[in-house]
Amino acid sequence: QTHTADRQLEQIFIFISTVHLEIIHSASLLPQLNHTIYLRDCHFQGPHIISVSSLSTVGLSCVGKFRCGSSSQCISTFAQCDGVVHCENEEDELGCVRLSGRSSVLQIQRKGEWKTVCSEDWNNWLGISACKQLGYSRFWLKFVVFLSVVLFLCTCSSGLVTTLKCLECGSRPQYSTRIVGGNISKPGQFPWQVSLHYKSEHLCGGSIITSRWILTAAHCVYGFEDSSLWAVHVGLTEQLIHGAQSLTVESIVYHSRYRHRGLDYDIALMKLARPLVFNGIRPICLPNYGEEFTEGTMCWISGWGATEEDGETSVVLRSAMVPLISTKTCNQPEIYKGLISSLMICAGYLEGGIDSCQGDSGGPLACEDSSVWKLVGATSWGSGCALRNKPGVYTRITKSLSWIHKHMEVSIGQSGPELRTI
């Protein structure tokens, strides 16, 4: 499907037809701020992870430039995504492709700016290559090759842009029915929901985003770095049921800017040791860059968390519909007193009664958009559970898309258990 777009003269135009591809091979307690706690069971303890991010190199020397994480070298933003490797580990040629807006318009980064991709002579091979740059395949065509073809096709007499879909996602059976105050979920109602078990016990929730990747919260994995102690259970509605699909974890990564007992950058990825088979379970779609989800939009939360504050986790998967709350409202003095950053999104009822709780952490805040389900948030924290003026707080996924896709891209072809920060 095509969409007319405003163009700048320097934009790159390539697309001619839509490419639809399915590439599936491929708590600790916080400081006591009104009893603010992580929404995770707190009785699991373990060694802390030493982040390998280069904290000592953070300074003013790279202001307005791109920092190579592997060597702390600073390069011009014009050198980023130019098809020439300047950083030791090729970081400057990662994250050079993105999908933008509700229509999933393809854009590439060039000379420090994002350019809309549009034009003649587009083909499926280029579509597959673009999806690989986003991490949707085991097999990777390096950006330098893709860029050389894109720049060659730099005319656009039609002035049209095209949407790109790399993975069939966000679909589920329809339900007529509507956690704390929530309902018991039906089989298949949330086919992207997973239960993350640490040492054979449910610890957190998560969401399937591809056949190899699970998205969850950083505070779920911080201090629990041994991937061999984790198992991902999919297709579950009851925790004690036998025969559900259980998969081992190959590697775990949390955001390098996440800090223990912190609130921002509460996001992590688990890479499965083998791909999921989508036979009843399905991935949820990631939102695109620039997508907005407005206040009052009704979305769903789900998980096996406690059904009351300080209670036991639920044996059955529960779910509830909650409205999104604006950051301005959520930062009011009677609510969260300015604690909500642009990296977070609030959802719930200010009167209380329905909320996520301990054990739901990392699970999905899923919103339906034109019959497609998108992962708008990951359960992060809150003050108590289902209290008045204390709605749930979720990691805002649109603010972490670059991090997600960069890690998926750089991990293509890698194997072996590890935990890293990027």
C-alpha positions as CSV (number, residue, x, y, z in Angstrom):
1,Q,0.0,0.0,0.0
2,T,1.3,3.4,-0.8
3,H,1.1,6.8,0.8
4,T,1.8,10.2,-0.6
5,A,4.6,11.9,1.4
6,D,6.2,15.3,1.6
7,R,9.7,15.2,0.3
8,Q,12.9,17.0,0.9
9,L,15.2,17.3,-2.1
10,E,17.9,15.4,-0.2
11,Q,15.6,12.5,0.8
12,I,16.3,9.1,-0.6
13,F,13.4,7.7,-2.6
14,I,13.1,4.0,-3.4
15,F,9.9,2.2,-2.8
16,I,7.5,1.0,-5.5
17,S,5.4,-1.7,-3.7
18,T,4.6,-2.8,-0.3
19,V,6.7,-5.7,1.0
20,H,5.0,-7.9,3.5
21,L,7.4,-10.5,4.8
22,E,7.2,-13.1,7.5
23,I,10.7,-13.9,8.6
24,I,10.4,-16.3,11.5
25,H,13.5,-18.4,11.1
26,S,15.5,-16.5,12.1
27,A,12.9,-6.5,43.6
28,S,14.1,-5.4,45.4
29,L,12.7,-2.5,47.3
30,L,13.1,1.1,46.0
31,P,13.9,4.0,48.3
32,Q,10.7,4.4,50.3
33,L,8.7,7.0,48.3
34,N,5.2,6.3,49.5
35,H,5.9,2.6,49.5
36,T,7.0,2.6,45.9
37,I,8.2,-0.9,44.9
38,Y,9.2,-2.8,41.9
39,L,6.3,-5.0,40.7
40,R,8.3,-8.1,41.1
41,D,8.5,-10.8,43.7
42,C,11.2,-9.6,46.2
43,H,12.2,-12.9,47.8
44,F,14.6,-13.9,45.0
45,Q,18.1,-12.5,45.6
46,G,21.3,-13.0,43.8
47,P,24.7,-11.5,42.8
48,H,24.6,-8.1,41.2
49,I,25.7,-7.7,37.6
50,I,28.6,-5.4,36.9
51,S,27.5,-3.4,33.9
52,V,30.2,-3.4,31.1
53,S,29.1,0.0,29.8
54,S,31.9,2.6,29.7
55,L,30.7,4.8,32.6
56,S,34.1,6.3,33.0
57,T,34.1,7.7,29.5
58,V,30.9,9.5,29.7
59,G,31.6,13.2,29.4
60,L,31.3,16.3,27.3
61,S,33.8,15.3,24.6
62,C,31.3,13.6,22.4
63,V,28.6,16.3,22.6
64,G,27.2,16.5,19.1
65,K,29.1,13.4,18.0
66,F,28.6,9.7,18.0
67,R,30.5,7.7,20.6
68,C,31.9,4.3,19.7
69,G,31.1,2.2,22.7
70,S,33.9,-0.3,22.0
71,S,36.7,2.2,22.0
72,S,35.2,5.4,23.4
73,Q,36.2,7.1,20.1
74,C,34.1,10.0,19.0
75,I,33.2,10.3,15.3
76,S,31.1,12.9,13.4
77,T,27.4,12.1,13.1
78,F,27.9,12.4,9.4
79,A,30.1,9.3,9.6
80,Q,27.4,7.3,11.2
81,C,25.5,5.0,8.8
82,D,27.6,6.1,5.9
83,G,28.5,2.5,4.8
84,V,32.1,2.9,6.1
85,V,33.0,1.2,9.4
86,H,34.7,3.8,11.8
87,C,34.1,2.0,15.1
88,E,36.0,-1.1,16.2
89,N,32.8,-3.2,16.6
90,E,30.9,-1.5,13.8
91,E,28.5,0.3,16.1
92,D,28.4,3.2,13.8
93,E,26.7,1.0,11.1
94,L,24.1,-0.4,13.4
95,G,20.6,1.0,13.9
96,C,20.6,2.7,10.5
97,V,17.1,1.5,9.5
98,R,13.8,2.2,11.2
99,L,10.0,2.0,10.6
100,S,8.1,5.2,11.2
101,G,4.5,6.0,12.1
102,R,1.4,3.8,12.0
103,S,2.0,3.0,8.4
104,S,5.5,1.5,9.0
105,V,7.2,3.7,6.5
106,L,10.8,2.7,6.0
107,Q,13.5,5.3,6.8
108,I,17.3,5.1,6.8
109,Q,19.8,7.4,8.6
110,R,22.1,9.4,6.4
111,K,24.3,12.3,7.4
112,G,22.8,12.6,10.8
113,E,19.2,12.8,9.5
114,W,16.5,10.2,8.9
115,K,15.4,10.0,5.3
116,T,12.2,8.5,4.0
117,V,12.8,5.6,1.6
118,C,10.6,5.7,-1.5
119,S,11.1,5.2,-5.3
120,E,11.3,3.0,-8.3
121,D,12.9,-0.4,-8.9
122,W,12.3,-1.7,-5.4
123,N,12.3,-5.5,-5.1
124,N,11.7,-8.1,-2.4
125,W,15.4,-8.7,-2.0
126,L,15.8,-5.1,-0.7
127,G,12.8,-5.6,1.5
128,I,14.4,-8.7,3.1
129,S,17.6,-6.8,3.5
130,A,15.9,-3.9,5.3
131,C,14.2,-6.4,7.7
132,K,17.6,-7.9,8.4
133,Q,18.9,-4.5,9.4
134,L,16.1,-4.5,12.0
135,G,17.2,-7.8,13.3
136,Y,14.4,-10.0,11.9
137,S,16.6,-12.7,10.5
138,R,19.5,-15.0,11.5
139,F,21.2,-14.1,8.2
140,W,22.5,-10.7,7.9
141,L,23.4,-8.5,4.9
142,K,25.6,-5.8,6.3
143,F,24.3,-2.2,6.0
144,V,27.2,-1.2,3.7
145,V,25.8,-3.5,1.0
146,F,22.2,-2.4,1.5
147,L,23.2,1.3,1.6
148,S,25.1,1.1,-1.7
149,V,22.0,-0.3,-3.4
150,V,19.6,2.2,-1.8
151,L,21.8,5.2,-2.8
152,F,22.0,4.0,-6.3
153,L,18.2,4.1,-6.5
154,C,17.9,7.7,-5.6
155,T,15.3,9.1,-8.0
156,C,11.6,9.1,-7.3
157,S,9.3,10.3,-10.1
158,S,6.3,8.8,-8.4
159,G,6.8,10.5,-5.0
160,L,5.4,7.5,-3.2
161,V,6.5,5.8,0.0
162,T,5.7,2.2,0.9
163,T,5.1,0.4,4.2
164,L,7.3,-2.5,5.2
165,K,6.2,-5.4,7.5
166,C,8.9,-7.8,8.5
167,L,6.9,-10.2,10.7
168,E,3.3,-11.4,10.9
169,C,2.4,-10.2,14.4
170,G,-0.3,-8.8,16.7
171,S,-3.2,-11.0,15.8
172,R,-5.3,-13.1,18.1
173,P,-8.8,-14.6,18.3
174,Q,-11.6,-12.2,19.1
175,Y,-13.1,-12.1,22.5
176,S,-16.2,-10.5,23.9
177,T,-15.1,-10.6,27.6
178,R,-13.4,-7.8,29.2
179,I,-4.2,-9.1,38.1
180,V,-5.8,-7.3,40.7
181,G,-9.5,-6.9,39.9
182,G,-9.0,-8.7,36.6
183,N,-10.5,-11.6,34.9
184,I,-9.2,-15.1,34.2
185,S,-7.8,-15.2,30.7
186,K,-8.9,-17.7,28.1
187,P,-6.5,-19.9,26.1
188,G,-5.2,-18.0,23.1
189,Q,-6.4,-14.6,24.4
190,F,-2.8,-13.3,24.9
191,P,-0.8,-15.6,22.6
192,W,2.4,-13.4,23.1
193,Q,2.4,-13.7,26.9
194,V,5.1,-15.7,28.5
195,S,6.0,-16.8,32.0
196,L,9.6,-16.4,32.9
197,H,10.8,-19.0,35.4
198,Y,13.9,-18.6,37.5
199,K,15.1,-21.7,39.3
200,S,11.8,-23.4,38.3
201,E,9.6,-20.7,39.9
202,H,7.6,-18.0,38.1
203,L,9.3,-14.6,38.6
204,C,8.2,-12.3,35.8
205,G,6.2,-12.0,32.7
206,G,7.4,-11.2,29.2
207,S,6.2,-10.8,25.6
208,I,7.1,-12.6,22.4
209,I,8.3,-10.1,19.8
210,T,9.9,-12.6,17.3
211,S,10.5,-16.3,17.2
212,R,13.8,-15.8,19.1
213,W,13.3,-12.8,21.3
214,I,11.3,-12.2,24.5
215,L,11.0,-8.6,25.9
216,T,10.8,-8.1,29.6
217,A,11.8,-5.7,32.4
218,A,15.5,-5.1,33.3
219,H,14.7,-5.4,37.1
220,C,13.6,-8.9,36.4
221,V,17.0,-10.0,35.2
222,Y,19.4,-7.7,37.1
223,G,21.4,-9.8,39.4
224,F,20.2,-13.1,37.9
225,E,22.6,-13.4,35.0
226,D,23.0,-17.1,34.6
227,S,20.8,-17.9,31.6
228,S,20.9,-21.6,32.4
229,L,18.7,-20.9,35.4
230,W,15.9,-19.4,33.4
231,A,13.1,-21.0,31.4
232,V,10.5,-19.4,29.1
233,H,7.1,-21.0,29.3
234,V,4.8,-20.2,26.4
235,G,1.1,-21.0,25.7
236,L,0.3,-21.1,29.4
237,T,-2.9,-20.1,31.1
238,E,-2.3,-22.1,34.3
239,Q,1.1,-22.3,36.0
240,L,0.8,-25.9,37.2
241,I,-0.3,-27.4,33.9
242,H,2.0,-30.0,32.3
243,G,3.0,-30.3,28.7
244,A,3.3,-26.5,28.0
245,Q,6.1,-25.5,25.8
246,S,9.2,-24.5,27.8
247,L,12.4,-23.1,26.2
248,T,15.9,-22.5,27.4
249,V,17.5,-19.1,27.2
250,E,20.7,-18.5,25.2
251,S,21.4,-15.0,26.4
252,I,20.1,-12.1,28.4
253,V,20.7,-8.4,27.8
254,Y,19.4,-5.4,29.8
255,H,19.8,-1.7,28.9
256,S,23.2,-0.4,29.8
257,R,21.7,2.8,31.3
258,Y,19.5,0.9,33.7
259,R,20.6,1.2,37.3
260,H,19.7,-1.0,40.2
261,R,16.9,0.6,42.2
262,G,16.3,3.0,39.3
263,L,13.2,3.6,37.3
264,D,14.3,4.6,33.8
265,Y,15.4,2.1,31.1
266,D,13.7,-0.8,32.7
267,I,13.9,-3.0,29.7
268,A,15.6,-6.3,28.8
269,L,15.6,-8.9,26.1
270,M,16.0,-12.7,26.3
271,K,17.2,-14.6,23.3
272,L,15.9,-18.1,23.1
273,A,18.2,-21.0,22.4
274,R,16.0,-22.2,19.6
275,P,13.2,-20.5,17.6
276,L,9.6,-20.7,18.7
277,V,7.1,-22.5,16.5
278,F,4.1,-20.3,16.1
279,N,1.4,-22.9,16.4
280,G,-1.1,-21.1,18.7
281,I,1.4,-18.8,20.2
282,R,2.1,-15.5,18.3
283,P,4.3,-12.5,18.6
284,I,3.0,-9.1,19.5
285,C,4.0,-6.2,17.2
286,L,6.4,-3.6,18.3
287,P,5.1,-0.1,17.8
288,N,7.0,2.1,15.3
289,Y,9.1,5.2,15.8
290,G,6.9,8.2,16.3
291,E,3.7,6.3,17.1
292,E,1.6,8.0,19.7
293,F,-1.0,6.3,22.0
294,T,-3.3,8.9,23.4
295,E,-4.7,9.3,26.9
296,G,-7.8,7.2,27.5
297,T,-6.9,4.5,25.0
298,M,-8.1,1.2,26.4
299,C,-5.3,-1.4,26.6
300,W,-4.8,-4.8,28.3
301,I,-2.5,-5.9,31.0
302,S,-2.0,-9.6,31.8
303,G,0.1,-11.8,34.0
304,W,0.4,-14.3,36.9
305,G,1.1,-11.7,39.5
306,A,-0.4,-11.4,42.9
307,T,-4.2,-10.8,43.1
308,E,-3.7,-8.5,46.1
309,E,-0.8,-6.5,47.5
310,D,1.7,-8.7,49.2
311,G,-0.3,-11.8,48.2
312,E,0.7,-15.0,46.4
313,T,1.2,-15.1,42.7
314,S,-1.8,-16.3,40.7
315,V,-1.9,-19.9,39.4
316,V,-4.0,-18.8,36.4
317,L,-3.3,-16.0,33.9
318,R,-5.3,-13.0,34.7
319,S,-6.0,-9.9,32.6
320,A,-7.7,-6.5,32.8
321,M,-8.5,-3.6,30.5
322,V,-7.0,-0.3,31.6
323,P,-6.9,3.2,30.1
324,L,-3.7,5.0,29.3
325,I,-3.0,8.1,31.5
326,S,-1.1,11.1,30.3
327,T,2.3,11.9,31.8
328,K,1.1,15.3,32.9
329,T,-1.7,13.7,34.9
330,C,0.5,11.0,36.3
331,N,3.0,13.5,37.5
332,Q,0.5,15.4,39.6
333,P,1.4,15.9,43.2
334,E,-1.3,13.6,44.5
335,I,-0.2,10.8,42.1
336,Y,3.6,10.3,41.3
337,K,4.9,13.8,42.1
338,G,7.0,14.2,38.9
339,L,8.6,10.7,39.0
340,I,7.2,9.8,35.5
341,S,9.8,10.5,32.8
342,S,9.3,10.4,29.0
343,L,10.6,6.8,29.1
344,M,7.5,5.7,31.1
345,I,3.8,5.5,30.5
346,C,1.0,5.2,33.0
347,A,-2.1,3.1,32.8
348,G,-4.9,2.2,35.1
349,Y,-7.7,3.8,37.1
350,L,-7.1,6.7,39.5
351,E,-9.8,5.4,41.7
352,G,-7.9,2.1,42.1
353,G,-9.2,-1.4,42.1
354,I,-7.5,-2.8,38.9
355,D,-3.8,-2.9,38.4
356,S,-0.7,-5.0,37.8
357,C,1.1,-6.3,40.9
358,Q,4.1,-8.3,42.1
359,G,4.9,-11.1,39.6
360,D,3.4,-9.2,36.6
361,S,6.7,-7.3,36.0
362,G,8.0,-7.4,32.4
363,G,4.6,-8.4,31.1
364,P,2.7,-6.7,28.3
365,L,0.7,-3.5,28.2
366,A,-1.0,-4.3,24.9
367,C,-3.1,-1.9,22.8
368,E,-5.2,-2.7,19.8
369,D,-4.7,-0.5,16.7
370,S,-6.8,-1.3,13.7
371,S,-7.1,-4.9,14.7
372,V,-3.3,-5.2,15.3
373,W,-2.0,-5.6,18.8
374,K,1.0,-3.6,19.7
375,L,3.3,-3.7,22.7
376,V,3.0,-0.2,24.1
377,G,4.5,-0.9,27.5
378,A,6.3,-3.5,29.8
379,T,5.1,-3.7,33.4
380,S,7.7,-1.8,35.5
381,W,6.7,-0.3,38.8
382,G,4.1,1.3,41.0
383,S,3.2,2.3,44.5
384,G,1.4,-0.6,46.0
385,C,-1.2,-2.5,43.9
386,A,-4.5,-1.1,42.7
387,L,-4.4,1.8,45.2
388,R,-6.2,5.1,44.7
389,N,-4.1,7.6,42.7
390,K,-1.3,5.0,42.2
391,P,-1.8,3.5,38.7
392,G,0.7,1.1,37.2
393,V,3.8,2.5,35.5
394,Y,5.2,0.8,32.3
395,T,8.3,1.1,30.3
396,R,7.4,3.1,27.1
397,I,8.4,0.8,24.3
398,T,8.6,3.5,21.6
399,K,11.5,5.1,23.5
400,S,13.5,1.9,23.4
401,L,13.0,0.9,19.8
402,S,16.5,1.8,18.7
403,W,18.0,-0.2,21.6
404,I,15.8,-3.2,20.8
405,H,16.6,-3.3,17.1
406,K,20.3,-2.6,17.5
407,H,20.6,-5.5,19.9
408,M,18.6,-7.9,17.6
409,E,20.8,-6.7,14.7
410,V,24.2,-7.1,16.4
411,S,23.2,-10.5,17.8
412,I,22.5,-12.1,14.4
413,G,24.9,-14.9,14.0
414,Q,26.0,-14.9,17.7
415,S,25.5,-17.8,19.9
416,G,26.4,-19.0,23.4
417,P,25.0,-18.0,26.8
418,E,25.8,-14.6,27.9
419,L,24.5,-11.5,29.6
420,R,25.5,-8.2,28.1
421,T,24.6,-4.5,28.2
422,I,24.5,-2.3,25.1
